[in-house]
Amino acid sequence: MNEVDRYLQALDAALAKVPLHSRQAIADDVRAHIADALEEGREPGSVLAALGAPEEVARAAREELGEAPGEEPIVRADPATKAQRLLLWAALAIGVVTAVLITFLMPMYEGISTETTVDGVEITTTATATLFEEMGIAVGLIPLLPAALVLLPLLLPERLQRPFGWGVAAAVTVFSVIAGFTIGAFYLPMAFVLWAAMLVPVWIRCGRHPRSGLAWRVAGALAIALPVVLVLVAALGRTVELVAVPFGLTAAVVLVVAVLFGMRRPYADVVAAVLGAGMMLAAVLPGDLLMMAFWWTGGLWLTIGLSAIAARISAPSSGSGG
């Protein structure tokens, strides 16, 4: 057992009379602060000395929670639960937007009609229709089912939120596969965020270990840069054709964001999320299903950004970065 583990054990003992829920929240905040300081290269001894004795930290933390001597400690949500709920709400929002897009905006059906004029000239007309226009409101509401499922882990008691969350993530993933390319594929970004809502809290509950935090950031940076690299490789192999200047500018922005994210620069996570949302918007504006790759790429970037944001703001004492 190293000195950090001994310190945390002593802190847990100092918080013995605090209800478990509040004790976990306080310990998670202190653990996150220590992990961030160690990631910055500080020595464990100096970090612990700056924090003060475990008894002092416990007393200060209880005062910060608003507890007066002799009163019951105030119960607050632990950081992992907070991050999970933030990402679940984000998944719900993405699900609703996706359903509206599929039902009311995207042309899902195409019909061809031929008419003959009095002069004997045939006129062929092509018409498109949305899911709502073609099938009516009953079928048009089906795309809302994945979003409705997300309400379960949000509204159920806390002890049921995690198991139902895993189930909903799996269900939406299956739906995105079996519902076909023209409908189900749109739900992959929602599935990405749902899996993030389950995995980010696991990392937080494991103590935000510096090595795992570094691994997550490097993986996130590589995932941000990967689509650009794949397109560049395809262009070099003449599989796709690119307009040099627009692609070059876009690639430069994406690679800079990837580097900043990997270096844990402040609010690089926000930029990644905004970049992802913008890519998703750009994918659907033409109304072309061939833009699905852009939709998935944007969903991936949005998930990475939202995951880092949720991890960062769920632990206010840990500073910026995810």
Short mmCIF file of C-alpha atoms in Angstrom, two decimals:
data_model
loop_
_atom_site.label_atom_id
_atom_site.label_comp_id
_atom_site.label_asym_id
_atom_site.label_seq_id
_atom_site.Cartn_x
_atom_site.Cartn_y
_atom_site.Cartn_z
CA MET A 1 0.00 0.00 0.00
CA ASN A 2 1.53 3.33 -1.05
CA GLU A 3 1.22 6.64 0.78
CA VAL A 4 -1.72 7.81 -1.33
CA ASP A 5 -3.68 4.66 -0.48
CA ARG A 6 -2.83 5.06 3.21
CA TYR A 7 -3.97 8.69 3.09
CA LEU A 8 -7.28 7.76 1.47
CA GLN A 9 -7.77 4.96 4.00
CA ALA A 10 -7.20 7.44 6.83
CA LEU A 11 -9.61 9.88 5.21
CA ASP A 12 -12.25 7.17 4.98
CA ALA A 13 -11.78 6.47 8.68
CA ALA A 14 -12.11 10.19 9.47
CA LEU A 15 -15.40 10.21 7.59
CA ALA A 16 -16.70 7.09 9.35
CA LYS A 17 -19.68 8.88 10.92
CA VAL A 18 -20.75 10.43 7.64
CA PRO A 19 -23.46 8.58 5.68
CA LEU A 20 -22.03 6.40 2.95
CA HIS A 21 -23.41 8.50 0.09
CA SER A 22 -21.75 11.72 1.29
CA ARG A 23 -18.59 9.87 2.30
CA GLN A 24 -18.18 8.50 -1.22
CA ALA A 25 -18.74 11.95 -2.73
CA ILE A 26 -16.09 13.56 -0.50
CA ALA A 27 -13.58 10.75 -1.07
CA ASP A 28 -14.16 10.88 -4.84
CA ASP A 29 -13.46 14.61 -4.89
CA VAL A 30 -10.22 14.20 -2.92
CA ARG A 31 -9.17 11.22 -5.03
CA ALA A 32 -9.80 13.20 -8.23
CA HIS A 33 -7.74 16.12 -6.91
CA ILE A 34 -4.83 13.83 -6.07
CA ALA A 35 -5.02 12.08 -9.46
CA ASP A 36 -4.96 15.40 -11.32
CA ALA A 37 -2.00 16.65 -9.30
CA LEU A 38 -0.05 13.43 -9.95
CA GLU A 39 -0.81 13.70 -13.67
CA GLU A 40 0.75 17.16 -13.63
CA GLY A 41 3.99 15.59 -12.40
CA ARG A 42 3.83 16.55 -8.72
CA GLU A 43 5.24 14.22 -6.09
CA PRO A 44 2.73 12.30 -3.95
CA GLY A 45 4.26 13.60 -0.73
CA SER A 46 3.93 17.25 -1.72
CA VAL A 47 0.35 16.72 -2.92
CA LEU A 48 -0.70 15.13 0.37
CA ALA A 49 1.13 17.77 2.40
CA ALA A 50 -0.71 20.51 0.52
CA LEU A 51 -4.03 18.82 1.24
CA GLY A 52 -3.39 18.61 4.97
CA ALA A 53 -4.16 15.88 7.46
CA PRO A 54 -7.07 13.57 6.61
CA GLU A 55 -8.97 14.80 9.67
CA GLU A 56 -8.66 18.41 8.50
CA VAL A 57 -9.75 17.51 4.98
CA ALA A 58 -12.76 15.61 6.35
CA ARG A 59 -13.78 18.54 8.56
CA ALA A 60 -13.36 21.07 5.74
CA ALA A 61 -15.28 18.90 3.30
CA ARG A 62 -18.19 18.52 5.70
CA GLU A 63 -18.28 22.27 6.26
CA GLU A 64 -18.25 22.81 2.50
CA LEU A 65 -21.27 20.53 2.22
CA GLY A 66 -23.05 22.82 4.64
CA GLU A 67 -23.06 20.56 7.67
CA ALA A 68 -23.19 22.13 11.09
CA PRO A 69 -21.95 20.27 14.18
CA GLY A 70 -24.53 17.76 15.35
CA GLU A 71 -26.56 17.91 12.15
CA GLU A 72 -27.09 15.11 9.70
CA PRO A 73 -24.73 15.46 6.73
CA ILE A 74 -26.23 16.71 3.49
CA VAL A 75 -26.50 13.97 0.91
CA ARG A 76 -25.42 14.86 -2.62
CA ALA A 77 -25.06 12.89 -5.80
CA ASP A 78 -21.68 11.27 -6.26
CA PRO A 79 -19.63 12.38 -9.30
CA ALA A 80 -20.13 9.09 -11.15
CA THR A 81 -23.91 9.37 -10.92
CA LYS A 82 -23.78 13.01 -11.98
CA ALA A 83 -21.69 12.19 -15.05
CA GLN A 84 -23.98 9.29 -15.94
CA ARG A 85 -27.11 11.44 -15.77
CA LEU A 86 -25.53 14.22 -17.84
CA LEU A 87 -24.67 11.76 -20.60
CA LEU A 88 -28.07 10.07 -20.42
CA TRP A 89 -29.78 13.44 -20.89
CA ALA A 90 -27.47 14.10 -23.84
CA ALA A 91 -28.40 10.70 -25.33
CA LEU A 92 -32.08 11.52 -24.85
CA ALA A 93 -31.65 14.83 -26.68
CA ILE A 94 -29.79 13.13 -29.55
CA GLY A 95 -32.50 10.47 -29.73
CA VAL A 96 -35.28 13.06 -29.99
CA VAL A 97 -33.42 15.05 -32.66
CA THR A 98 -32.73 11.84 -34.59
CA ALA A 99 -36.39 10.81 -34.42
CA VAL A 100 -37.57 14.22 -35.67
CA LEU A 101 -35.03 14.05 -38.49
CA ILE A 102 -36.10 10.57 -39.59
CA THR A 103 -39.84 11.13 -39.22
CA PHE A 104 -40.37 14.64 -40.53
CA LEU A 105 -37.31 15.85 -42.44
CA MET A 106 -35.44 13.10 -44.27
CA PRO A 107 -36.90 11.90 -47.61
CA MET A 108 -37.34 8.18 -46.98
CA TYR A 109 -39.51 7.27 -49.96
CA GLU A 110 -39.30 8.05 -53.65
CA GLY A 111 -42.07 7.67 -56.19
CA ILE A 112 -42.06 8.03 -59.96
CA SER A 113 -45.19 8.95 -61.90
CA THR A 114 -45.63 9.24 -65.65
CA GLU A 115 -48.22 11.37 -67.43
CA THR A 116 -48.96 11.71 -71.11
CA THR A 117 -49.96 15.11 -72.45
CA VAL A 118 -52.54 15.68 -75.18
CA ASP A 119 -49.62 15.93 -77.59
CA GLY A 120 -48.51 12.41 -76.71
CA VAL A 121 -45.45 13.55 -74.74
CA GLU A 122 -44.64 11.52 -71.65
CA ILE A 123 -43.67 13.53 -68.57
CA THR A 124 -41.94 11.66 -65.75
CA THR A 125 -42.11 13.18 -62.27
CA THR A 126 -40.12 12.05 -59.25
CA ALA A 127 -41.56 12.82 -55.81
CA THR A 128 -40.12 12.16 -52.37
CA ALA A 129 -41.91 11.73 -49.07
CA THR A 130 -40.92 11.57 -45.43
CA LEU A 131 -41.79 8.67 -43.14
CA PHE A 132 -44.65 10.69 -41.64
CA GLU A 133 -46.06 11.66 -45.03
CA GLU A 134 -45.95 8.11 -46.32
CA MET A 135 -46.93 6.04 -43.26
CA GLY A 136 -48.79 8.40 -40.94
CA ILE A 137 -48.34 9.28 -37.29
CA ALA A 138 -48.62 5.72 -35.89
CA VAL A 139 -45.56 4.44 -37.77
CA GLY A 140 -43.95 7.87 -37.57
CA LEU A 141 -43.72 7.59 -33.78
CA ILE A 142 -41.63 4.39 -33.91
CA PRO A 143 -38.33 6.33 -34.26
CA LEU A 144 -39.09 7.88 -30.85
CA LEU A 145 -38.87 4.48 -29.11
CA PRO A 146 -35.08 4.62 -28.47
CA ALA A 147 -35.45 8.07 -26.89
CA ALA A 148 -38.35 6.81 -24.76
CA LEU A 149 -36.17 3.94 -23.50
CA VAL A 150 -33.59 6.41 -22.18
CA LEU A 151 -36.22 7.78 -19.80
CA LEU A 152 -36.09 4.50 -17.86
CA PRO A 153 -32.63 4.93 -16.27
CA LEU A 154 -33.37 8.64 -15.79
CA LEU A 155 -36.66 8.19 -13.92
CA LEU A 156 -36.16 4.91 -12.07
CA PRO A 157 -34.72 4.75 -8.50
CA GLU A 158 -30.96 5.15 -8.34
CA ARG A 159 -30.32 1.48 -7.52
CA LEU A 160 -31.97 0.51 -10.82
CA GLN A 161 -30.42 3.20 -13.01
CA ARG A 162 -27.18 1.38 -13.76
CA PRO A 163 -28.61 -2.02 -14.75
CA PHE A 164 -31.32 -0.40 -16.86
CA GLY A 165 -28.73 1.93 -18.38
CA TRP A 166 -26.65 -1.01 -19.60
CA GLY A 167 -29.80 -2.63 -20.96
CA VAL A 168 -30.90 0.51 -22.82
CA ALA A 169 -27.43 0.96 -24.34
CA ALA A 170 -27.54 -2.62 -25.63
CA ALA A 171 -31.13 -2.26 -26.86
CA VAL A 172 -30.44 0.92 -28.84
CA THR A 173 -27.34 -0.67 -30.35
CA VAL A 174 -29.39 -3.68 -31.47
CA PHE A 175 -32.11 -1.36 -32.81
CA SER A 176 -29.54 0.56 -34.85
CA VAL A 177 -28.52 -2.74 -36.48
CA ILE A 178 -31.87 -4.43 -37.09
CA ALA A 179 -33.74 -1.28 -38.16
CA GLY A 180 -31.75 -1.14 -41.38
CA PHE A 181 -29.36 1.37 -42.90
CA THR A 182 -31.90 4.06 -43.76
CA ILE A 183 -33.25 4.31 -40.19
CA GLY A 184 -31.17 2.32 -37.72
CA ALA A 185 -27.83 3.74 -38.83
CA PHE A 186 -28.91 7.18 -37.67
CA TYR A 187 -29.03 5.90 -34.09
CA LEU A 188 -25.35 4.96 -33.84
CA PRO A 189 -24.35 8.37 -32.35
CA MET A 190 -27.05 7.92 -29.72
CA ALA A 191 -25.70 4.44 -28.97
CA PHE A 192 -22.16 5.89 -28.68
CA VAL A 193 -23.31 8.37 -26.01
CA LEU A 194 -25.29 5.70 -24.14
CA TRP A 195 -22.22 3.47 -23.86
CA ALA A 196 -20.23 6.50 -22.71
CA ALA A 197 -22.91 7.10 -20.05
CA MET A 198 -22.16 3.63 -18.70
CA LEU A 199 -18.37 3.57 -19.07
CA VAL A 200 -17.40 7.06 -17.84
CA PRO A 201 -18.92 6.44 -14.37
CA VAL A 202 -16.97 3.17 -14.13
CA TRP A 203 -13.74 5.12 -14.63
CA ILE A 204 -14.80 7.71 -12.05
CA ARG A 205 -15.70 5.05 -9.49
CA CYS A 206 -12.31 3.40 -10.05
CA GLY A 207 -10.70 6.57 -8.74
CA ARG A 208 -9.80 8.43 -11.94
CA HIS A 209 -6.42 6.70 -11.99
CA PRO A 210 -3.82 8.90 -13.76
CA ARG A 211 -2.66 6.14 -16.10
CA SER A 212 -6.17 5.23 -17.17
CA GLY A 213 -6.98 8.94 -17.54
CA LEU A 214 -3.99 9.37 -19.84
CA ALA A 215 -5.01 6.28 -21.82
CA TRP A 216 -8.55 7.62 -22.26
CA ARG A 217 -7.29 10.99 -23.48
CA VAL A 218 -4.84 9.43 -25.94
CA ALA A 219 -7.56 7.10 -27.21
CA GLY A 220 -9.92 10.06 -27.57
CA ALA A 221 -7.33 12.09 -29.46
CA LEU A 222 -6.64 9.19 -31.83
CA ALA A 223 -10.37 8.67 -32.40
CA ILE A 224 -10.80 12.36 -33.25
CA ALA A 225 -7.95 12.22 -35.76
CA LEU A 226 -8.79 8.78 -37.21
CA PRO A 227 -11.50 9.84 -39.73
CA VAL A 228 -9.20 12.47 -41.24
CA VAL A 229 -6.38 9.94 -41.54
CA LEU A 230 -8.68 7.37 -43.18
CA VAL A 231 -9.95 9.90 -45.73
CA LEU A 232 -6.39 10.99 -46.49
CA VAL A 233 -5.30 7.37 -47.04
CA ALA A 234 -8.30 6.79 -49.31
CA ALA A 235 -7.44 9.93 -51.28
CA LEU A 236 -3.83 8.85 -51.72
CA GLY A 237 -5.09 5.51 -53.00
CA ARG A 238 -7.43 7.36 -55.37
CA THR A 239 -10.44 5.71 -53.75
CA VAL A 240 -12.01 9.12 -53.15
CA GLU A 241 -11.46 12.54 -54.67
CA LEU A 242 -10.89 15.55 -52.45
CA VAL A 243 -10.98 19.30 -52.90
CA ALA A 244 -7.56 20.14 -51.52
CA VAL A 245 -8.17 23.49 -49.80
CA PRO A 246 -11.42 22.69 -47.91
CA PHE A 247 -10.13 19.29 -46.85
CA GLY A 248 -6.79 20.74 -45.81
CA LEU A 249 -8.42 23.38 -43.62
CA THR A 250 -10.82 20.87 -42.08
CA ALA A 251 -8.03 18.36 -41.46
CA ALA A 252 -5.87 21.03 -39.81
CA VAL A 253 -8.67 22.05 -37.44
CA VAL A 254 -9.47 18.45 -36.53
CA LEU A 255 -5.84 17.52 -35.90
CA VAL A 256 -5.29 20.60 -33.73
CA VAL A 257 -8.36 19.70 -31.67
CA ALA A 258 -7.09 16.12 -31.35
CA VAL A 259 -3.70 17.30 -30.09
CA LEU A 260 -5.25 19.77 -27.63
CA PHE A 261 -7.61 17.08 -26.38
CA GLY A 262 -4.74 14.65 -25.87
CA MET A 263 -2.77 17.34 -24.01
CA ARG A 264 -5.81 18.02 -21.82
CA ARG A 265 -6.02 21.68 -22.68
CA PRO A 266 -8.94 23.55 -21.10
CA TYR A 267 -12.21 23.20 -22.99
CA ALA A 268 -10.75 21.14 -25.82
CA ASP A 269 -13.59 18.76 -24.91
CA VAL A 270 -16.15 21.49 -25.64
CA VAL A 271 -14.53 22.21 -29.00
CA ALA A 272 -14.58 18.48 -29.85
CA ALA A 273 -18.28 18.25 -28.97
CA VAL A 274 -19.14 21.36 -31.00
CA LEU A 275 -17.09 20.03 -33.92
CA GLY A 276 -19.02 16.76 -33.74
CA ALA A 277 -22.41 18.49 -33.61
CA GLY A 278 -21.40 20.65 -36.57
CA MET A 279 -20.34 17.61 -38.56
CA MET A 280 -23.67 15.91 -37.86
CA LEU A 281 -25.53 19.02 -38.98
CA ALA A 282 -23.46 19.22 -42.16
CA ALA A 283 -24.24 15.57 -42.85
CA VAL A 284 -28.02 16.00 -42.89
CA LEU A 285 -28.38 19.37 -44.59
CA PRO A 286 -28.07 17.89 -48.11
CA GLY A 287 -30.63 15.20 -47.22
CA ASP A 288 -28.38 12.58 -48.79
CA LEU A 289 -27.98 9.15 -47.19
CA LEU A 290 -24.49 8.97 -48.67
CA MET A 291 -23.49 11.51 -46.01
CA MET A 292 -23.98 8.84 -43.31
CA ALA A 293 -20.22 8.56 -42.76
CA PHE A 294 -20.17 12.24 -41.77
CA TRP A 295 -23.08 11.61 -39.38
CA TRP A 296 -21.21 8.78 -37.69
CA THR A 297 -17.97 10.77 -37.53
CA GLY A 298 -19.77 13.72 -35.97
CA GLY A 299 -21.45 11.38 -33.50
CA LEU A 300 -18.09 9.92 -32.51
CA TRP A 301 -16.55 13.36 -31.93
CA LEU A 302 -19.65 14.51 -30.04
CA THR A 303 -19.45 11.44 -27.79
CA ILE A 304 -15.77 12.00 -27.03
CA GLY A 305 -16.34 15.65 -26.20
CA LEU A 306 -19.43 15.02 -24.07
CA SER A 307 -17.69 12.21 -22.16
CA ALA A 308 -14.78 14.46 -21.23
CA ILE A 309 -17.14 17.31 -20.31
CA ALA A 310 -19.21 15.04 -18.07
CA ALA A 311 -16.09 13.70 -16.32
CA ARG A 312 -14.72 17.21 -15.84
CA ILE A 313 -17.78 18.99 -14.48
CA SER A 314 -18.87 16.06 -12.31
CA ALA A 315 -15.85 16.68 -10.05
CA PRO A 316 -15.63 20.46 -9.49
CA SER A 317 -12.64 20.18 -7.19
CA SER A 318 -10.56 18.40 -9.83
CA GLY A 319 -10.00 21.36 -12.05
CA SER A 320 -10.47 21.49 -15.75
CA GLY A 321 -9.94 18.75 -18.19
CA GLY A 322 -11.46 15.30 -18.57
#
